[in-house]
Amino acid sequence: MNVYDGWRIASMLTHHGMTQTDNVADADIIVLNTCAVRAKATDKVYSALGRIRRAKKPSALFGIVGCVARESGADAFRRIPDLNFVLGPQSYHKLTQILDNPDARLLNIDLGGLEKFDELPQMEKSPTVAYIPIQEGCNHCCTYCIVPYTRGREISRSFDDCVRDTIHAAKTGAVEICFLGQNVNGYKYTDENGKTYRLSDLIRAAAKIPEIMRIRFTSSYPTEMTDDLIEMFAVEPKLLPFLNMPIQSGSQNVLTRMNRPYSLELYTDIIDKLRAARPDIQISSDFIVGFPGETDSDFDQTMEIAKRIKYINSYCFKYSPRPHTAAALMTDQIPENIKATRLAQLDEYLNSVQREFNESCVDKTLSCLLEGPDKTGRHLVYRTPYMQQCIVVRPDGDAPVLTDIKITAANKASLRGEIVK
Ligand code: SAH
């Protein structure tokens, strides 16, 4: 979501006649796009602002957009008095106002819903992987999560707008579509005739576009994984066999306190149905360790579910208390050292499964999408259908955008391969 927002901001400033620079000292405007999901991310914003302030031209405008802007509001100006703008995730389309009126402070943290999508200029060129936001905000209100506060209540964009953006992306260079939403599989839009559209309808519409070869979506909430959507994995070959469906914890007790009221049986049933629909599917998850009140036995149950489901490409985080959330007020917070020990244990296991999965790909041929050159410029980085990085030697001449690659080697982080001619 933040990568997408960053692209839209860059494209808006380009429309305004600006060009991008990698050098802070050259910039006339510096926009820091921010994440508030864990405290560490928020802390980094303020240290980065200090660095930017020292490195920038005195006349350059600087400020923050996104979730830290929404969370901090006017307080950001108190912390950094010469800051020029503070714009929340649903009001960054107002950024160019600061260029017209550089002496005023620009503050807007309103939750404007979908207004920004109507006001932002269309991107002229689409990246190969185009993100298409189909809904904003989230209604689930997990007790640890700041997102409902920073991005607001859930609202789905109209089916026609989503399809129009998908076609535009395809006509301007996209080969892969990634539908985006905080609760993407909860997408639900009813038009003026009373017809209701779900994510499965969007997948079907995207799959009909000849330029689009791969489709995925993120992030999914377990109980929104309805049968019509599971069916898509069986019938739509363009839908990639990879799904991020965070479980967060393997303890029923912790899930209840997280306000994630699904049973572990229901969750594993959904995984079984997905595997029946698409035998080669792989699942990834996010985990939080050290949620308030998490006992050793709760944590052991998280390890157990991880071992049972064998997730690939997963993330685990230490619970981080966030403002405006219920869990931050719970009295049984877990000491930092216990969180760190649990994180290391789970992380080590998830990494070992990732390595095993990567190694199981050796000698297979996978259809991969070009991401771009690596840092040295001598290699190209591709993405497999499971979002693994696959590195190949750069061929002479133009490299194929979507190609079969024979996997020749693997480690924990990436694969190596050869383009199949
Ligand atoms: N709805 C989005 C939420 C983004 S946050 C999504 O599902 O991706 C991404 C992940 O960050 C969550 O899945 C969760 O595992 C983690 N997270 C959210 N709040 C957190 C907190 N307070 N402390 C630690 N991790 C958190």
XYZ file of C-alpha atoms and ligand atoms in Angstrom:
447
model
C 0.000 0.000 0.000
C 2.800 2.404 0.879
C 4.732 1.551 -2.270
C 1.587 2.343 -4.256
C 1.060 5.639 -2.399
C 4.713 6.520 -3.086
C 4.245 5.974 -6.828
C 1.139 8.131 -6.904
C 2.918 10.933 -5.029
C 5.915 10.781 -7.392
C 3.621 10.766 -10.414
C 1.608 13.731 -9.067
C 4.790 15.789 -8.599
C 5.995 14.810 -12.079
C 2.693 16.099 -13.466
C 3.476 19.304 -11.633
C 6.708 19.665 -13.659
C 9.153 18.222 -11.134
C 11.783 15.529 -11.682
C 13.067 12.939 -9.233
C 16.493 13.110 -7.618
C 18.364 10.677 -5.390
C 20.199 13.523 -3.698
C 18.431 15.247 -0.805
C 20.636 18.345 -1.205
C 19.318 18.889 -4.779
C 15.638 18.512 -3.957
C 13.128 21.370 -3.872
C 10.613 19.205 -2.037
C 11.172 16.117 0.135
C 8.205 13.891 0.934
C 8.583 11.215 3.566
C 5.906 8.548 3.164
C 5.427 6.897 6.523
C 4.168 3.748 8.300
C 2.803 3.731 11.854
C 2.106 0.018 12.264
C 4.910 -0.544 14.766
C 6.593 1.990 17.085
C 9.989 1.402 15.464
C 8.722 2.590 12.078
C 7.354 5.780 13.665
C 10.610 6.440 15.549
C 12.567 6.080 12.326
C 10.461 8.834 10.741
C 11.522 11.412 13.285
C 15.226 10.518 13.093
C 15.020 10.606 9.263
C 13.356 14.033 9.424
C 16.300 15.286 11.526
C 18.756 14.025 8.901
C 16.757 15.486 6.010
C 16.518 18.844 7.759
C 20.312 19.073 8.022
C 21.005 17.877 4.473
C 18.398 19.805 2.482
C 18.674 23.242 0.818
C 17.336 25.937 3.182
C 14.586 26.781 0.703
C 13.483 23.155 0.161
C 10.047 22.149 1.441
C 9.828 18.971 3.519
C 7.147 17.054 5.324
C 5.457 13.766 6.023
C 2.556 11.939 4.430
C 0.870 8.667 5.392
C 0.041 7.022 8.671
C 2.563 8.775 10.959
C 1.257 12.093 9.631
C -2.280 11.015 10.473
C -1.223 9.793 13.918
C 0.917 12.842 14.797
C -1.247 15.581 13.263
C -0.288 19.094 14.388
C 2.047 17.608 16.997
C 4.527 16.955 14.162
C 4.876 20.752 13.751
C 5.589 21.076 17.473
C 8.328 18.450 17.228
C 9.833 19.900 14.023
C 8.856 23.581 13.822
C 10.095 24.206 10.267
C 8.213 21.214 8.817
C 6.093 22.360 5.852
C 3.385 19.710 5.489
C 1.641 16.873 7.332
C -0.813 14.919 5.157
C -2.609 11.695 6.086
C -2.941 8.613 3.841
C -6.246 9.824 2.423
C -5.271 13.446 1.808
C -1.864 13.292 0.145
C -3.474 14.308 -3.152
C -3.539 17.828 -1.648
C 0.276 17.952 -1.559
C 0.697 20.298 -4.515
C -1.112 23.027 -2.503
C 2.165 23.538 -0.648
C 3.919 24.361 -3.926
C 1.392 27.121 -4.611
C 1.609 28.458 -1.087
C 5.035 27.519 0.308
C 4.947 29.885 3.283
C 1.872 28.309 4.855
C 1.920 25.097 6.878
C -0.211 22.449 5.224
C -2.036 20.106 7.603
C -4.721 17.646 6.518
C -5.333 14.327 8.245
C -8.988 13.935 7.251
C -10.304 10.525 6.347
C -11.706 11.540 2.983
C -12.542 8.000 1.879
C -12.109 7.651 -1.835
C -11.738 11.299 -2.836
C -8.011 10.997 -3.622
C -8.648 8.447 -6.381
C -10.762 10.987 -8.286
C -8.300 13.811 -7.828
C -4.924 12.211 -8.495
C -3.702 12.460 -12.107
C -3.598 9.114 -13.959
C -0.136 7.584 -14.131
C 1.157 7.796 -17.711
C 3.243 4.646 -17.495
C 2.469 1.676 -15.355
C 5.133 -0.431 -13.661
C 5.213 -4.087 -14.783
C 3.525 -4.981 -11.515
C 0.632 -2.563 -11.057
C -0.997 -2.132 -7.684
C -4.721 -1.457 -7.926
C -6.240 -0.334 -4.617
C -9.799 -1.631 -4.438
C -10.640 -0.640 -0.895
C -9.397 1.646 1.857
C -9.419 1.228 5.618
C -10.468 -1.733 7.748
C -13.421 -2.592 9.979
C -11.905 -5.581 11.753
C -10.461 -3.602 14.659
C -7.854 -6.128 15.785
C -6.906 -4.893 19.249
C -3.196 -4.416 18.359
C -3.723 -2.581 15.083
C -3.527 1.159 14.429
C -4.711 0.855 10.791
C -8.453 1.469 11.451
C -7.401 4.715 13.139
C -4.887 5.857 10.512
C -6.696 4.683 7.375
C -10.238 4.817 8.658
C -13.287 2.634 8.208
C -13.476 0.199 5.358
C -14.803 1.427 2.045
C -14.762 -0.376 -1.316
C -14.207 1.449 -4.602
C -16.738 0.984 -7.368
C -16.309 -2.097 -9.555
C -16.165 0.083 -12.692
C -13.404 2.292 -11.237
C -11.328 -0.762 -10.288
C -11.751 -2.302 -13.746
C -11.008 1.017 -15.460
C -7.756 1.367 -13.463
C -6.828 -2.239 -14.269
C -7.364 -1.709 -18.012
C -5.409 1.561 -17.865
C -2.516 -0.239 -16.118
C -2.584 -3.027 -18.729
C -2.573 -0.575 -21.654
C 0.368 1.341 -20.155
C 2.720 -1.529 -19.370
C 1.416 -3.733 -16.543
C 1.790 -7.507 -16.880
C 0.894 -8.353 -13.293
C -1.971 -6.898 -11.276
C -1.914 -6.841 -7.503
C -5.262 -5.862 -6.001
C -4.701 -3.996 -2.772
C -6.671 -3.419 0.375
C -6.154 -3.610 4.113
C -8.903 -6.227 4.018
C -8.747 -6.959 0.303
C -10.834 -10.118 0.236
C -13.619 -8.268 2.071
C -14.112 -6.188 -1.111
C -17.835 -5.639 -1.594
C -19.426 -3.074 -3.865
C -23.128 -2.806 -4.672
C -23.994 -0.736 -7.743
C -27.110 1.386 -8.362
C -28.981 -1.667 -9.741
C -28.377 -3.608 -6.553
C -25.767 -5.930 -8.065
C -23.003 -6.793 -5.606
C -19.417 -7.347 -6.777
C -16.758 -9.262 -4.844
C -13.034 -9.749 -5.311
C -13.731 -12.871 -7.388
C -15.560 -10.656 -9.935
C -12.552 -8.353 -10.170
C -10.203 -11.294 -10.688
C -12.434 -12.627 -13.462
C -12.516 -9.188 -15.145
C -8.726 -8.741 -14.895
C -8.080 -12.231 -16.266
C -9.988 -11.312 -19.465
C -7.449 -8.565 -20.272
C -4.917 -10.114 -22.675
C -1.914 -8.053 -21.450
C -2.439 -9.220 -17.878
C -0.634 -12.500 -17.284
C -0.499 -12.694 -13.482
C -2.963 -11.659 -10.784
C -2.574 -11.567 -7.017
C -4.048 -9.703 -4.059
C -3.047 -8.631 -0.557
C -3.803 -8.555 2.431
C -6.417 -11.152 3.228
C -8.433 -11.700 6.380
C -9.129 -15.402 7.008
C -12.915 -15.348 7.363
C -13.368 -13.268 4.189
C -11.906 -16.142 2.145
C -15.295 -17.094 0.727
C -15.953 -20.092 -1.535
C -16.325 -17.955 -4.698
C -12.805 -16.654 -4.093
C -11.332 -20.072 -3.283
C -12.923 -21.336 -6.528
C -10.903 -18.722 -8.461
C -7.717 -20.591 -7.533
C -9.156 -23.681 -9.240
C -10.446 -22.067 -12.428
C -8.276 -19.036 -13.121
C -4.718 -19.960 -14.144
C -3.617 -16.308 -14.188
C -4.224 -16.117 -10.437
C -0.853 -16.917 -8.852
C -0.663 -19.991 -6.593
C 0.442 -17.899 -3.629
C -1.580 -16.291 -0.849
C -0.728 -14.200 2.204
C -3.339 -15.024 4.830
C -2.069 -13.900 8.246
C -2.977 -16.062 11.233
C -1.078 -13.850 13.770
C -1.178 -16.490 16.551
C -1.800 -20.225 16.924
C -3.495 -19.803 20.305
C -7.267 -19.554 20.386
C -7.033 -17.570 23.588
C -4.640 -15.003 22.112
C -6.722 -14.736 18.916
C -9.777 -13.897 21.019
C -7.867 -11.184 22.871
C -6.618 -9.884 19.520
C -10.270 -9.609 18.457
C -9.673 -12.044 15.621
C -12.694 -14.200 16.358
C -12.081 -17.134 14.000
C -11.490 -20.651 15.220
C -8.281 -22.447 14.333
C -10.452 -25.204 12.803
C -12.067 -22.716 10.460
C -8.665 -21.301 9.489
C -7.179 -24.718 8.743
C -10.359 -25.751 6.863
C -9.893 -22.744 4.578
C -6.272 -23.760 3.946
C -7.419 -27.313 3.131
C -10.008 -25.974 0.662
C -7.383 -23.743 -0.968
C -5.015 -26.693 -1.345
C -7.784 -28.822 -2.825
C -8.618 -26.048 -5.312
C -4.975 -25.477 -6.284
C -2.604 -28.277 -5.260
C 0.524 -26.195 -5.929
C -0.620 -23.262 -3.755
C 1.700 -21.924 -1.049
C 0.537 -19.829 1.892
C 2.356 -17.125 3.803
C 1.448 -15.554 7.121
C 2.211 -12.694 9.468
C 2.740 -13.512 13.139
C 2.818 -11.355 16.237
C 4.727 -12.745 19.232
C 4.527 -11.407 22.772
C 0.966 -10.108 22.540
C -0.225 -9.078 26.058
C -0.908 -12.156 28.169
C 0.760 -14.611 25.727
C 2.000 -17.562 27.816
C 4.739 -20.062 26.908
C 1.990 -22.515 26.045
C 0.251 -19.948 23.767
C 3.537 -19.396 21.988
C 4.116 -23.159 21.649
C 0.749 -23.349 19.883
C 1.943 -20.701 17.412
C 5.030 -22.826 16.710
C 2.767 -25.848 16.260
C 0.478 -24.188 13.722
C 3.506 -22.872 11.824
C 4.859 -26.432 11.647
C 1.504 -27.800 10.572
C 0.856 -25.331 7.763
C 4.450 -24.888 6.556
C 4.119 -21.297 5.499
C 6.590 -19.813 3.043
C 7.655 -16.126 2.795
C 6.269 -15.203 6.223
C 6.880 -12.320 8.572
C 6.961 -12.281 12.350
C 6.979 -9.262 14.600
C 7.316 -8.484 18.280
C 4.071 -7.018 19.550
C 4.409 -3.226 19.615
C 1.906 -1.216 21.689
C 0.282 1.456 19.509
C -1.712 4.562 20.395
C -5.507 4.387 19.831
C -5.517 0.573 20.269
C -7.135 -1.555 22.970
C -4.198 -3.935 23.465
C -1.885 -1.072 24.442
C -4.048 -0.646 27.562
C -3.948 -4.320 28.567
C -2.098 -4.703 31.842
C -0.316 -8.009 31.152
C 2.312 -6.690 28.696
C 5.135 -9.147 27.959
C 8.737 -8.189 28.832
C 10.977 -7.295 25.897
C 13.450 -10.149 26.493
C 10.696 -12.778 26.272
C 9.359 -11.206 23.070
C 12.875 -11.278 21.619
C 13.431 -14.956 22.505
C 10.088 -15.990 20.985
C 10.724 -13.923 17.867
C 14.133 -15.540 17.333
C 12.683 -19.038 17.747
C 9.807 -18.505 15.309
C 11.957 -16.604 12.849
C 14.536 -19.378 12.774
C 11.851 -21.935 12.041
C 10.181 -19.818 9.304
C 13.580 -19.261 7.692
C 14.352 -22.980 7.703
C 11.051 -23.721 5.923
C 11.782 -20.962 3.412
C 15.204 -22.468 2.693
C 13.672 -25.924 2.316
C 11.015 -24.618 -0.065
C 13.604 -22.700 -2.108
C 15.774 -25.824 -2.330
C 12.778 -27.873 -3.474
C 12.528 -25.551 -6.494
C 15.972 -26.518 -7.829
C 15.745 -28.271 -11.224
C 12.162 -27.065 -11.679
C 11.159 -24.603 -14.361
C 9.117 -21.633 -13.129
C 7.440 -18.850 -15.054
C 9.035 -15.629 -13.776
C 8.402 -11.905 -14.161
C 11.235 -9.407 -14.649
C 11.732 -6.959 -11.798
C 14.908 -5.228 -13.002
C 18.713 -5.311 -12.775
C 20.454 -6.049 -9.476
C 22.838 -3.560 -7.847
C 25.822 -4.690 -9.912
C 23.908 -4.423 -13.199
C 25.379 -7.785 -14.256
C 22.327 -9.775 -13.188
C 18.592 -9.509 -13.564
C 16.126 -10.106 -10.773
C 12.928 -12.003 -11.612
C 9.990 -12.988 -9.366
C 8.639 -16.512 -9.314
C 4.887 -17.183 -8.893
C 5.674 -17.551 -5.154
C 7.322 -14.108 -4.992
C 10.789 -15.609 -4.536
C 13.623 -13.585 -6.040
C 15.330 -15.403 -8.875
C 18.651 -14.067 -10.139
C 19.902 -14.729 -13.670
C 22.947 -13.568 -15.616
C 21.961 -10.593 -17.761
C 21.561 -11.736 -21.361
C 22.867 -9.719 -24.315
C 20.093 -7.628 -25.801
C 16.588 -7.303 -24.426
C 15.577 -9.592 -21.589
C 12.128 -11.212 -21.740
C 9.602 -9.679 -19.319
C 7.826 -12.955 -18.563
C 9.799 -16.117 -19.146
C 10.390 -19.682 -18.036
C 13.465 -19.994 -15.847
C 15.154 -23.265 -14.922
C 16.168 -23.023 -11.270
C 19.794 -24.062 -10.750
C 20.542 -23.138 -7.110
C 18.831 -21.889 -3.970
C 19.532 -20.417 -0.563
C 17.329 -18.934 2.150
C 16.909 -15.564 0.467
C 16.799 -16.280 -3.259
C 17.076 -18.596 -6.236
C 19.435 -18.649 -9.175
C 18.430 -19.805 -12.614
C 18.816 -19.773 -16.357
C 16.334 -18.361 -18.835
C 14.815 -21.178 -20.912
C 15.157 -20.208 -24.566
N -4.419 -5.327 7.182
C -3.019 -5.225 6.945
C -2.362 -4.735 8.177
C -1.014 -4.262 7.890
S -0.007 -4.475 9.214
C -2.465 -6.565 6.618
O -3.099 -7.541 6.945
O -1.375 -6.665 6.045
C 0.930 -5.877 8.664
C 1.259 -6.803 9.804
O 1.878 -6.081 10.846
C 0.050 -7.445 10.449
O -0.394 -8.568 9.771
C 0.583 -7.797 11.823
O 1.209 -9.071 11.832
C 1.656 -6.754 12.068
N 1.230 -5.785 13.081
C 0.152 -4.959 13.063
N 0.086 -4.262 14.211
C 1.126 -4.655 14.971
C 1.589 -4.304 16.279
N 0.939 -3.420 17.041
N 2.706 -4.900 16.745
C 3.366 -5.815 15.998
N 2.985 -6.183 14.770
C 1.874 -5.617 14.264
